[in-house]
Amino acid sequence: MTITKKQITFSQAINDAIQTAMAIDKSVICYGLGVTDPNGIFGSTIGLEEKFGSQRVFDIPASENAVTGVAIGAALDGVRPVVVHQRSDFSLLTLDQMINNAAKWRYMFNGIHSVPITNRLIVGRGWGQGPTHSQNLQALFSHIPGLKVIMPSTTYDVKGLLLSSVFDDDPVIFLEHRWLYNQVGLVPEGDYRIPIGKAKIINKGEDITVVGMSYMTIEALNLIAVLSENKISCELIDLRSIKPIDSKCIIDSVKKTGNLLVLDTACKFGSVASEIITLVVEECFSYLKQSPRRITLPDFPVPTSPALTSNFYPQDLKIMEVISEMLSKKINHQKQERPPISMHDIPGDWFKGPF
Amino acid sequence: MNISIAENLYKQLLKIRIIEEEISDRYSEEKMRCPTHLAIGQEAAAVGVCASLNNNDYAVSGHRAHHHYIAKGGNINKLIAELYGKETGCSGGKGGSMHLVDKNAGFMGSTAIVAGTIPVGVGLSLSQKLKSSKNITCIFFGDAATEEGVFYESINFAALKDLPVLFVCENNRFSCFTHLSQRQPESRKIFQMVSAMGIESFECDGNDVISVYNMANQITKTIKNGEGPKFLELHTDRWLEHCGPNYDDDLGYRSKIEIKKSRENDPIKILEKKFPELSSSKKNSIKKELNLLTEQAFVFAENSNFPPEKEAYTNLYSQ
């Protein structure tokens, strides 16, 4: 059987994943603020209500905590809810239900219950999203035993990982970076699953291990050609799954390269990057040729004005600089690797805000 | 009401009373090593409501849940074993008194965060509606839960979606030591407030099991007829301290008159008075049967094994 593939955007791939899940299994439902809006969560939920009806696809009152509890209760009775938050920041209102209930019910009732819910959280950036519309909460959620945390980077992965999340029997936090939404990729039609807990080696290499997640993987990917021209062999790992984390993939790579750089979309203190470096130091310290490094956001809330954000988000040039330092090698990079954009605070000219 | 219903109500009341008193008596042995919120005095609320439900209806509850678990038909051996932290407990020793479950009885779970199971119960009822089930969900909580934000969110959602759910507020007027008058405006009634939010609401003497049963039965029928969510406020009294096995009348946070009144409003005495047809010999035989059941449950718990330590590291994820 040949599987048809098509070129679609990240946003369309999410939409495709939900449609595929809802067609396979009647117990899948999808709701959240804006799910049935004309814009359908940046296109990711457009057409779902028309196709599957308002019993299974609906907008909600601004009651993030209750609707999370509702998802948990429905899940205890066999429903598989997909709950959407247009900005991850609003999921902070769900922490009581997510941490005290979703993360606990399987364990504290000793396996009698399971809580198959998927929370889609969209991470904002740029165009002045500012302090409360651009938080990266992966470290916070992955700290909690009982939750799974996913951060896809590619259009192919987002569909396969979302399908795996919806049909996983545990609560999943699914973090989608807004700047990835327009990324185009070749995506198979129908159902395919990417296993949760498996990282992906995007580029094989010998000199340095770079571990990325979400949009930071894309920043690193932009560099691979330049690094290669400079005879630097970079092993780029896309984490994909924050929790459970693919320790083996990271450790095997560091054993080979002896150098580790971690790229995190969040701020530094207590970050996933910190966890990865700890893991490597504990598990394969003797293989390290030097201190591992991490590139993160500053330990500050994200400011709004473009004047304040011009250097707030580390980009590919920063990654290149750190790799150059770590390998004591000058890197020539005359070529502009990506199309020029009008301003630093947008991913491309396709993004005109407002959010 | 026929005698067999009254007899069953009596039996359920007494079952909770005897078990709770036995827990209270034995708690100082320090074998039940978990925070325990006893329901002595509040039995009629659980019994009257659960008697209107069937085994396939769901119930959830909060930190004080023994009476709901028992009235819903939860397994007694597994309850006591759970308090003892044994592997035969309903939650394998991972939950304790505040985290009870018996799916076979439709008791879907209780947990300790005030109001935490209210949206969970609403979610169960959403699933029942999606499946066009004939069953409903009953959510038990106390007066303090109506002060949590998620309570209002849940009431609104249930009203909006017209869900088959019965909210039961056991108002014992105290959140730990703090009287309702220090927490909510005195002129406002909880059930009237909920009524204003769009859910038909009722109140009832929660110590009179016959009134509770009659009202709950009526309400349950209307929910099952598709008339949407309902709210029932039951006025009752907690006899013991908020958490633990003892009376705390000496602390003075409840007036002597209030304490005296609560003992006079003993749900068991009220039922006996309302139903003189219950003969002493019948009552004695029920009591004997329940004493035996309770004794057997404690023996079962004492004789059960503790879970192996490695069990602490199981059942976190499905795979």
XYZ file of C-alpha atoms in Angstrom:
674
model
C 0.000 0.000 0.000
C 1.380 3.395 -0.900
C 0.892 6.107 1.631
C 0.016 9.427 0.102
C 1.994 12.353 1.426
C 1.226 16.016 1.028
C 2.932 19.331 1.650
C 1.074 21.021 4.472
C 1.786 23.501 7.249
C 2.395 22.702 10.921
C -1.037 24.133 11.700
C -2.693 21.969 9.043
C -0.830 18.937 10.349
C -2.312 19.525 13.819
C -5.757 19.892 12.302
C -5.154 16.724 10.283
C -4.086 14.820 13.419
C -7.236 15.779 15.325
C -9.463 14.947 12.349
C -7.724 11.587 11.976
C -8.119 10.811 15.684
C -11.778 11.844 15.750
C -12.555 9.755 12.682
C -10.856 6.662 14.142
C -12.378 6.919 17.598
C -15.733 8.392 18.585
C -14.523 8.928 22.142
C -12.176 11.722 21.025
C -13.570 15.193 21.696
C -11.950 18.612 21.286
C -12.682 21.858 23.073
C -11.142 25.097 24.235
C -11.540 28.835 24.011
C -11.700 29.688 20.330
C -11.881 26.150 18.976
C -14.984 26.990 16.912
C -13.944 30.584 16.096
C -13.696 31.596 12.436
C -9.910 31.504 12.872
C -10.033 28.070 14.554
C -6.928 28.415 16.760
C -4.649 29.662 13.949
C -6.234 27.140 11.600
C -5.582 24.108 13.755
C -9.260 23.460 14.575
C -10.955 24.868 11.469
C -13.686 22.613 10.132
C -13.748 20.216 13.088
C -17.150 21.252 14.391
C -18.718 21.044 10.922
C -17.298 17.562 10.446
C -17.815 16.042 13.889
C -20.665 18.061 15.385
C -21.033 20.403 18.320
C -21.328 17.563 20.840
C -17.707 16.620 20.190
C -16.210 19.957 19.212
C -17.133 23.064 21.158
C -16.063 26.383 22.564
C -16.005 26.792 26.339
C -16.607 29.355 29.047
C -13.423 31.099 30.280
C -13.022 28.448 32.981
C -9.707 26.784 32.286
C -9.449 24.960 35.611
C -12.981 23.498 35.533
C -12.788 22.369 31.921
C -9.552 20.567 32.776
C -11.343 18.782 35.619
C -14.191 18.059 33.204
C -11.657 16.503 30.818
C -10.322 14.351 33.654
C -13.801 13.190 34.676
C -14.807 12.423 31.092
C -11.503 10.580 30.608
C -12.233 8.380 33.652
C -15.325 7.256 31.770
C -13.475 6.472 28.530
C -13.530 9.798 26.685
C -10.296 11.145 25.135
C -10.478 14.915 25.392
C -8.156 17.287 23.544
C -8.187 20.616 25.391
C -6.709 23.650 23.650
C -5.206 26.803 25.134
C -4.328 29.517 22.606
C -1.486 30.585 24.853
C 0.326 28.325 27.260
C 0.130 31.051 29.900
C -3.592 30.349 30.379
C -2.803 26.770 31.301
C -1.439 28.149 34.575
C -5.088 28.420 35.595
C -5.352 24.635 35.239
C -2.496 23.695 37.567
C -4.787 22.571 40.398
C -6.609 20.081 38.191
C -3.517 19.076 36.209
C -1.199 18.554 39.167
C -3.561 17.535 41.961
C -5.819 15.363 39.830
C -4.661 14.489 36.306
C -1.129 13.640 37.413
C -2.313 11.733 40.489
C -5.419 9.668 39.706
C -3.679 6.742 38.132
C -1.046 6.492 40.850
C -3.102 7.240 43.942
C -5.786 4.749 42.965
C -3.084 2.249 42.140
C -3.815 1.864 38.455
C -7.604 1.579 38.741
C -8.064 4.760 36.723
C -6.231 6.266 33.797
C -6.514 9.837 32.566
C -6.096 9.991 28.773
C -6.241 13.741 28.210
C -4.202 15.901 25.841
C -3.657 19.573 26.601
C -2.525 21.550 23.575
C -0.645 24.641 24.736
C 0.525 27.210 22.200
C 3.732 29.038 23.067
C 3.822 32.627 21.877
C 6.794 34.685 20.772
C 7.414 38.060 19.190
C 5.126 40.864 18.027
C 5.094 42.048 21.631
C 3.484 38.940 23.123
C 5.247 40.057 26.291
C 5.266 38.788 29.864
C 1.998 36.816 29.871
C 1.645 35.586 26.287
C 4.980 33.901 25.656
C 5.903 31.682 28.561
C 7.667 28.359 27.978
C 6.401 26.073 30.722
C 7.975 22.732 29.829
C 10.168 22.607 32.940
C 7.243 23.324 35.234
C 5.055 20.560 33.807
C 7.847 18.030 33.407
C 8.699 18.441 37.094
C 5.418 16.715 37.980
C 5.454 12.905 38.155
C 2.478 11.560 36.220
C 2.499 14.073 33.369
C 4.022 13.596 29.935
C 5.381 16.619 28.081
C 5.810 16.828 24.307
C 7.408 19.597 22.213
C 7.403 18.859 18.485
C 9.599 20.806 16.064
C 8.631 19.572 12.627
C 5.441 19.316 10.629
C 5.881 15.585 10.215
C 6.421 15.049 13.940
C 3.605 17.263 15.144
C 0.978 15.074 13.512
C 2.466 11.759 14.576
C 3.136 12.933 18.110
C -0.304 14.469 18.523
C -1.937 11.225 17.400
C 0.222 9.308 19.878
C -0.710 11.782 22.628
C -4.442 11.552 22.006
C -4.324 7.754 22.135
C -1.926 7.644 25.073
C -3.603 6.633 28.337
C -1.816 9.293 30.394
C -2.213 13.069 30.641
C -0.067 14.809 28.022
C 1.023 18.434 27.856
C 1.549 19.158 24.160
C 3.503 22.386 23.591
C 3.225 23.932 20.127
C 5.438 26.884 19.264
C 3.529 29.587 17.423
C 6.521 30.319 15.188
C 6.368 26.824 13.788
C 2.780 27.178 12.613
C 3.640 28.187 9.046
C 6.414 25.660 8.571
C 5.692 23.421 5.587
C 6.556 19.754 5.538
C 5.720 16.498 3.819
C 3.106 14.705 5.905
C 1.534 11.290 5.322
C -2.233 11.111 5.147
C -4.140 9.111 7.725
C -2.963 7.647 10.998
C 0.698 7.341 11.914
C 2.226 7.468 15.358
C 5.557 8.754 16.568
C 6.430 7.118 19.851
C 6.423 9.323 22.942
C 9.787 9.261 24.704
C 11.958 8.998 21.598
C 14.260 11.778 20.473
C 15.308 12.083 16.838
C 18.796 12.548 15.480
C 18.208 15.160 12.801
C 21.833 15.344 11.728
C 24.525 12.807 12.511
C 27.861 14.177 13.639
C 31.087 13.500 15.516
C 32.359 16.787 16.992
C 29.574 18.128 19.171
C 26.138 17.089 20.414
C 23.510 19.809 20.174
C 20.197 18.992 21.857
C 17.316 21.202 20.758
C 13.616 21.394 21.391
C 10.749 23.032 19.543
C 11.753 26.245 17.754
C 15.347 26.038 19.013
C 15.819 22.854 16.995
C 14.888 24.838 13.895
C 17.390 27.575 14.808
C 20.095 24.909 15.012
C 18.943 23.226 11.829
C 19.517 26.505 9.975
C 23.200 26.212 10.899
C 23.981 22.682 9.831
C 25.077 23.655 6.304
C 27.349 26.455 7.534
C 28.895 24.177 10.149
C 29.433 21.526 7.525
C 31.141 24.012 5.209
C 33.420 24.806 8.130
C 34.201 21.124 8.596
C 32.316 20.916 11.865
C 30.403 17.709 12.260
C 27.432 18.510 14.490
C 25.094 15.862 15.881
C 21.730 17.605 16.210
C 19.185 15.867 18.402
C 15.572 17.021 18.427
C 14.254 16.107 21.848
C 10.556 15.905 20.776
C 9.561 14.356 24.082
C 10.589 16.310 27.193
C 9.108 13.726 29.513
C 9.738 10.866 29.363
C 13.126 11.980 28.093
C 15.222 9.860 25.742
C 18.286 9.667 28.002
C 19.916 6.945 25.955
C 19.935 8.949 22.742
C 21.594 11.917 24.482
C 24.122 9.860 26.451
C 25.133 7.745 23.444
C 25.710 10.893 21.446
C 27.761 12.624 24.153
C 29.866 9.468 24.580
C 30.688 9.818 20.887
C 31.290 13.590 20.667
C 32.417 14.521 24.194
C 30.821 17.942 23.776
C 27.304 18.992 24.747
C 25.314 22.115 23.999
C 21.634 22.264 25.001
C 19.198 24.739 23.441
C 16.140 25.552 25.523
C 13.218 27.797 24.554
C 12.708 28.724 28.223
C 14.649 30.719 30.807
C 17.684 29.229 32.471
C 17.080 28.434 36.139
C 15.611 24.971 36.769
C 15.203 24.446 33.041
C 14.990 21.289 30.939
C 18.488 22.230 29.741
C 19.664 22.079 33.356
C 18.141 18.629 33.687
C 19.817 17.351 30.529
C 23.219 18.642 31.625
C 22.770 17.051 35.046
C 21.836 13.784 33.383
C 24.965 13.822 31.234
C 27.235 14.831 34.133
C 25.823 11.997 36.242
C 25.813 9.345 33.547
C 28.863 9.995 31.370
C 31.038 12.641 33.025
C 34.286 10.981 32.016
C 33.395 11.265 28.329
C 33.044 15.048 28.510
C 35.916 17.022 27.016
C 34.724 20.254 28.612
C 31.843 21.733 30.585
C 28.505 21.313 28.863
C 26.899 24.585 27.783
C 23.300 25.743 27.459
C 21.612 28.495 25.527
C 18.376 29.691 27.088
C 16.308 32.802 27.570
C 17.400 35.212 30.300
C 15.888 34.681 33.769
C 13.410 37.479 33.198
C 9.838 37.717 32.019
C 9.678 38.455 28.290
C 9.328 42.208 27.641
C 6.958 43.610 25.038
C 8.632 46.422 23.076
C 10.692 45.347 20.039
C 13.384 47.664 21.365
C 13.703 45.422 24.414
C 13.582 42.071 22.642
C 16.206 42.597 19.944
C 18.678 40.330 21.726
C 16.337 38.594 24.164
C 15.833 35.442 22.115
C 19.080 33.691 21.202
C 19.157 32.888 17.482
C 21.313 30.834 15.141
C 24.242 33.258 15.276
C 24.410 32.894 19.049
C 24.439 29.118 18.697
C 27.228 29.401 16.133
C 29.231 31.595 18.486
C 28.993 29.097 21.341
C 29.879 26.148 19.093
C 32.848 28.120 17.800
C 34.023 28.749 21.383
C 33.499 25.167 22.462
C 35.417 23.708 19.526
C 37.983 26.568 19.454
C 37.309 26.954 15.790
C 36.555 30.060 13.790
C 33.393 29.706 11.743
C 33.015 31.569 8.463
C 29.439 32.442 7.738
C 29.198 34.921 4.907
C 26.043 33.375 3.567
C 22.643 34.541 4.755
C 21.067 31.230 5.630
C 17.468 32.314 5.791
C 15.361 34.766 3.835
C 15.681 38.284 5.220
C 12.836 39.422 7.427
C 11.719 42.921 8.143
C 12.146 42.712 11.927
C 13.685 40.426 14.527
C 10.407 39.845 16.374
C 8.666 37.767 13.713
C 9.558 34.351 12.305
C 8.942 35.468 8.720
C 6.908 38.036 6.882
C 3.917 35.650 7.010
C 3.446 36.601 10.660
C 1.805 39.988 11.093
C 0.504 39.418 14.596
C -1.505 40.239 16.516
C -0.920 36.878 18.183
C -42.442 4.976 52.637
C -42.517 1.262 53.134
C -40.776 -0.502 55.958
C -38.167 -2.188 53.793
C -36.863 1.162 52.517
C -36.787 2.533 56.062
C -35.015 -0.584 57.265
C -32.405 -0.216 54.559
C -31.877 3.453 55.386
C -31.496 2.530 59.039
C -29.020 -0.165 58.198
C -26.905 2.174 56.064
C -26.900 4.890 58.726
C -25.868 2.436 61.383
C -23.252 0.851 59.138
C -21.475 4.184 58.719
C -21.863 5.026 62.426
C -20.461 1.718 63.649
C -17.533 1.731 61.229
C -16.648 5.349 61.957
C -16.862 4.779 65.715
C -14.632 1.750 65.423
C -12.068 3.765 63.448
C -12.273 6.474 66.100
C -11.794 3.927 68.912
C -8.812 2.274 67.294
C -7.129 5.327 65.786
C -4.913 5.850 68.838
C -3.329 2.426 68.235
C -1.431 4.328 65.508
C -1.914 1.615 62.947
C -4.083 3.792 60.730
C -1.399 6.270 59.802
C -3.156 8.794 57.604
C -5.221 11.958 58.101
C -8.787 10.760 58.683
C -11.931 12.902 58.525
C -14.791 11.043 60.170
C -18.410 11.552 59.174
C -20.209 10.824 62.449
C -23.279 13.074 62.497
C -23.360 13.473 58.703
C -24.473 9.955 57.807
C -28.010 10.832 56.661
C -26.824 13.054 53.819
C -24.817 10.276 52.210
C -27.376 7.550 52.936
C -30.457 9.458 51.755
C -28.829 10.559 48.506
C -27.100 7.272 47.670
C -30.331 5.349 48.270
C -31.770 7.299 45.339
C -28.921 6.196 43.052
C -28.255 2.840 41.468
C -25.009 0.953 41.170
C -24.286 2.345 37.690
C -24.674 5.944 38.744
C -21.398 7.598 39.634
C -20.355 9.441 42.777
C -17.263 11.429 43.729
C -16.334 13.072 46.986
C -13.719 15.025 48.906
C -11.546 14.652 51.989
C -14.444 13.489 54.220
C -15.652 10.591 52.123
C -16.058 7.437 54.226
C -19.833 7.887 54.451
C -20.200 8.457 50.706
C -18.018 5.461 49.888
C -19.974 3.236 52.279
C -23.423 4.514 51.285
C -22.586 4.066 47.583
C -21.807 0.437 48.318
C -18.020 0.539 48.507
C -16.256 -2.575 49.761
C -15.755 -2.328 53.533
C -12.772 -4.647 53.837
C -10.935 -2.605 51.211
C -11.835 0.632 53.005
C -10.401 -0.434 56.342
C -7.384 -2.069 54.708
C -6.709 1.219 52.913
C -6.677 3.074 56.227
C -4.174 0.504 57.494
C -2.015 1.086 54.404
C -2.304 -2.545 53.318
C -1.957 -3.962 49.816
C -5.572 -5.141 49.941
C -6.799 -1.562 50.378
C -8.995 -0.012 47.700
C -6.024 2.073 46.529
C -3.327 -0.451 47.379
C -2.104 1.714 50.242
C -1.257 4.626 47.961
C -4.292 6.698 48.845
C -5.345 6.329 52.474
C -8.526 7.734 53.979
C -8.669 10.754 51.678
C -8.284 8.843 48.402
C -10.945 6.157 48.164
C -12.278 4.382 45.113
C -14.556 1.480 44.259
C -15.441 1.428 40.576
C -17.653 -1.634 41.038
C -19.898 0.464 43.240
C -19.717 3.511 40.954
C -17.677 5.347 43.564
C -15.200 6.923 41.149
C -12.901 8.567 43.642
C -12.368 11.041 46.420
C -9.492 13.399 46.936
C -8.379 15.966 49.424
C -8.192 19.320 47.666
C -11.378 21.211 48.544
C -13.729 21.284 45.508
C -11.177 19.295 43.490
C -13.601 16.575 42.427
C -16.437 18.938 41.491
C -15.302 19.442 37.866
C -14.280 15.772 37.699
C -17.863 14.801 38.548
C -19.127 17.252 35.936
C -16.803 15.559 33.419
C -18.205 12.142 34.299
C -21.674 13.494 33.631
C -20.511 15.024 30.329
C -19.395 11.549 29.292
C -22.738 10.102 30.390
C -24.519 12.676 28.251
C -22.257 12.030 25.242
C -23.042 8.318 25.539
C -26.761 8.966 26.037
C -26.444 6.966 29.245
C -29.419 6.665 31.582
C -27.136 7.209 34.547
C -26.133 10.323 36.416
C -23.234 11.559 38.526
C -23.567 12.744 42.101
C -20.930 15.116 43.490
C -20.546 15.347 47.269
C -18.771 18.333 48.825
C -18.956 20.606 51.848
C -19.926 24.236 52.357
C -16.306 25.451 52.072
C -16.063 23.980 48.569
C -18.613 26.587 47.469
C -15.924 29.194 48.183
C -13.497 27.798 45.612
C -13.385 29.294 42.117
C -13.650 25.945 40.402
C -17.055 25.406 42.043
C -18.525 28.386 40.167
C -16.826 27.379 36.931
C -18.272 23.886 37.284
C -21.792 25.033 38.132
C -21.734 27.315 35.092
C -20.458 24.548 32.815
C -23.025 22.027 34.058
C -25.842 24.542 33.575
C -24.567 25.547 30.134
C -24.325 21.949 28.936
C -27.472 20.796 30.764
C -25.653 17.809 32.231
C -27.093 14.880 34.227
C -25.410 15.788 37.486
C -26.564 16.182 41.082
C -24.537 18.559 43.245
C -24.870 17.719 46.948
C -23.558 20.282 49.408
C -23.303 18.968 52.961
C -23.390 22.184 54.929
C -22.010 21.503 58.413
C -21.204 25.217 58.809
C -17.552 24.626 59.641
C -14.445 24.722 57.512
C -12.048 23.219 60.065
C -12.702 25.663 62.938
C -14.069 28.531 60.886
C -17.799 29.167 60.948
C -19.712 29.890 57.765
C -20.508 33.408 59.023
C -16.818 34.271 58.792
C -16.616 32.956 55.245
C -19.827 33.863 53.463
C -22.361 36.708 53.871
C -24.960 35.613 56.401
C -27.916 36.840 54.391
C -27.052 34.595 51.462
C -28.120 30.968 51.204
C -25.872 28.669 49.231
C -28.695 26.927 47.386
C -30.317 30.240 46.460
C -27.049 31.518 45.064
C -26.736 28.415 42.898
C -30.352 28.791 41.853
C -29.513 32.301 40.630
C -26.746 30.733 38.517
C -29.321 28.756 36.586
C -29.524 25.400 38.339
C -32.716 24.358 40.096
C -31.762 24.077 43.750
C -33.219 22.666 46.932
C -32.455 22.541 50.638
C -33.352 19.978 53.222
C -32.678 18.915 56.803
C -29.651 16.755 56.152
C -30.005 14.886 59.434
C -33.427 13.510 58.562
C -32.668 10.611 56.276
C -36.278 10.110 55.213
C -36.597 13.719 54.049
C -33.242 13.510 52.298
C -34.186 10.264 50.583
C -37.598 11.514 49.464
C -36.165 14.714 48.093
C -33.118 13.090 46.467
C -35.298 10.427 44.909
C -37.546 13.057 43.376
C -34.587 15.093 42.113
C -32.711 12.086 40.747
C -35.777 11.099 38.736
C -35.979 14.532 37.140
C -32.287 14.449 36.215
C -32.733 11.007 34.701
C -35.688 12.402 32.757
C -33.276 14.787 31.076
C -34.156 17.887 33.088
C -30.521 18.871 33.597
C -28.377 19.474 36.662
C -29.803 19.980 40.159
C -28.337 21.225 43.406
C -29.197 20.029 46.898
C -28.011 21.702 50.105
C -28.232 19.473 53.169
C -27.912 21.020 56.617
C -26.043 18.731 58.945
C -23.592 18.544 61.831
C -20.085 17.198 62.172
C -19.770 15.739 65.654
C -16.035 15.124 65.878
C -13.036 17.324 65.213
C -12.366 18.298 61.585
C -9.607 15.715 61.230
C -8.959 12.957 63.721
C -10.775 10.570 66.031
C -11.785 12.859 68.902
C -14.548 15.133 70.055
C -13.293 18.701 70.351
C -16.257 20.233 72.174
C -13.896 21.638 74.816
C -12.169 23.967 72.351
C -15.108 26.356 72.435
C -15.342 27.226 68.752
C -18.815 25.736 68.734
C -21.326 26.979 71.307
C -22.646 24.563 73.941
C -26.166 25.046 72.590
C -25.046 24.210 69.081
C -23.268 21.071 70.288
C -26.316 19.974 72.311
C -28.605 20.569 69.339
C -26.405 18.566 67.013
C -26.516 15.548 69.330
C -30.305 15.827 69.561
C -30.359 15.862 65.758
C -28.740 12.463 65.627
C -29.814 11.007 62.253
C -30.263 7.571 63.810
C -32.527 8.862 66.598
C -34.555 10.932 64.127
C -35.188 7.888 61.964
C -36.104 5.735 64.978
C -38.566 8.382 66.078
C -40.080 8.779 62.607
C -40.307 5.044 62.105
C -41.483 3.412 65.319
C -42.400 0.354 63.213
C -38.722 -0.576 63.301
C -38.808 -3.129 66.078
C -36.104 -3.423 68.686
C -35.473 -7.004 67.691
C -35.008 -5.955 64.038
C -32.694 -3.144 65.071
C -30.712 -5.473 67.275
C -30.270 -8.026 64.554
C -29.110 -5.290 62.135
C -26.689 -4.014 64.756
C -25.338 -7.498 65.357
C -24.825 -8.074 61.654
C -23.023 -4.747 61.238
C -20.815 -5.268 64.275
C -19.729 -8.559 62.756
C -19.111 -6.979 59.336
C -17.012 -4.242 60.959
C -15.059 -6.657 63.125
C -14.349 -8.814 60.081
C -13.143 -5.796 58.120
C -10.651 -4.873 60.846
C -9.453 -8.458 61.072
C -9.088 -8.494 57.293
C -7.076 -5.268 57.423
C -4.890 -6.403 60.320
C -4.196 -9.744 58.648
C -3.469 -8.274 55.215
C 0.087 -7.688 54.108
C 1.673 -4.339 53.638
C 2.460 -3.702 49.981
C 6.071 -4.522 49.093
C 8.135 -1.335 49.089
C 8.664 -1.588 45.347
C 4.941 -0.898 44.886
C 5.727 2.765 45.660
C 7.236 2.908 42.188
C 4.384 1.416 40.162
C 1.306 2.669 38.356
C 2.534 6.159 37.646
C 2.138 5.804 33.890
C 0.151 3.375 31.803
C 3.275 2.288 29.954
